[in-house]
């Protein structure tokens, strides 16, 4: 699905999204 070099990037965005959701 995602290129190997884009995996960490997607994970980072996902982590930020979870962090924002859990903060509120």
Short mmCIF file of C-alpha atoms in Angstrom, two decimals:
data_model
loop_
_atom_site.label_atom_id
_atom_site.label_comp_id
_atom_site.label_asym_id
_atom_site.label_seq_id
_atom_site.Cartn_x
_atom_site.Cartn_y
_atom_site.Cartn_z
CA UNK A 1 0.00 0.00 0.00
CA UNK A 2 2.47 2.63 1.21
CA UNK A 3 6.11 2.81 0.12
CA UNK A 4 8.64 1.76 2.74
CA UNK A 5 10.00 5.30 3.04
CA UNK A 6 6.52 6.69 3.63
CA UNK A 7 5.58 4.27 6.41
CA UNK A 8 7.29 6.26 9.23
CA UNK A 9 5.74 9.46 7.84
CA UNK A 10 2.21 8.02 7.94
CA UNK A 11 2.81 6.58 11.40
CA UNK A 12 3.95 10.00 12.59
CA UNK A 13 0.77 11.67 11.29
CA UNK A 14 -1.35 8.91 12.81
CA UNK A 15 0.41 9.35 16.14
CA UNK A 16 -0.18 13.09 16.09
CA UNK A 17 -3.86 12.54 15.28
CA UNK A 18 -4.25 10.11 18.19
CA UNK A 19 -2.37 12.50 20.48
CA UNK A 20 -4.75 15.33 19.61
CA UNK A 21 -7.81 13.15 20.06
CA UNK A 22 -6.69 11.81 23.43
CA UNK A 23 -5.77 15.30 24.66
CA UNK A 24 -9.35 16.53 24.35
#
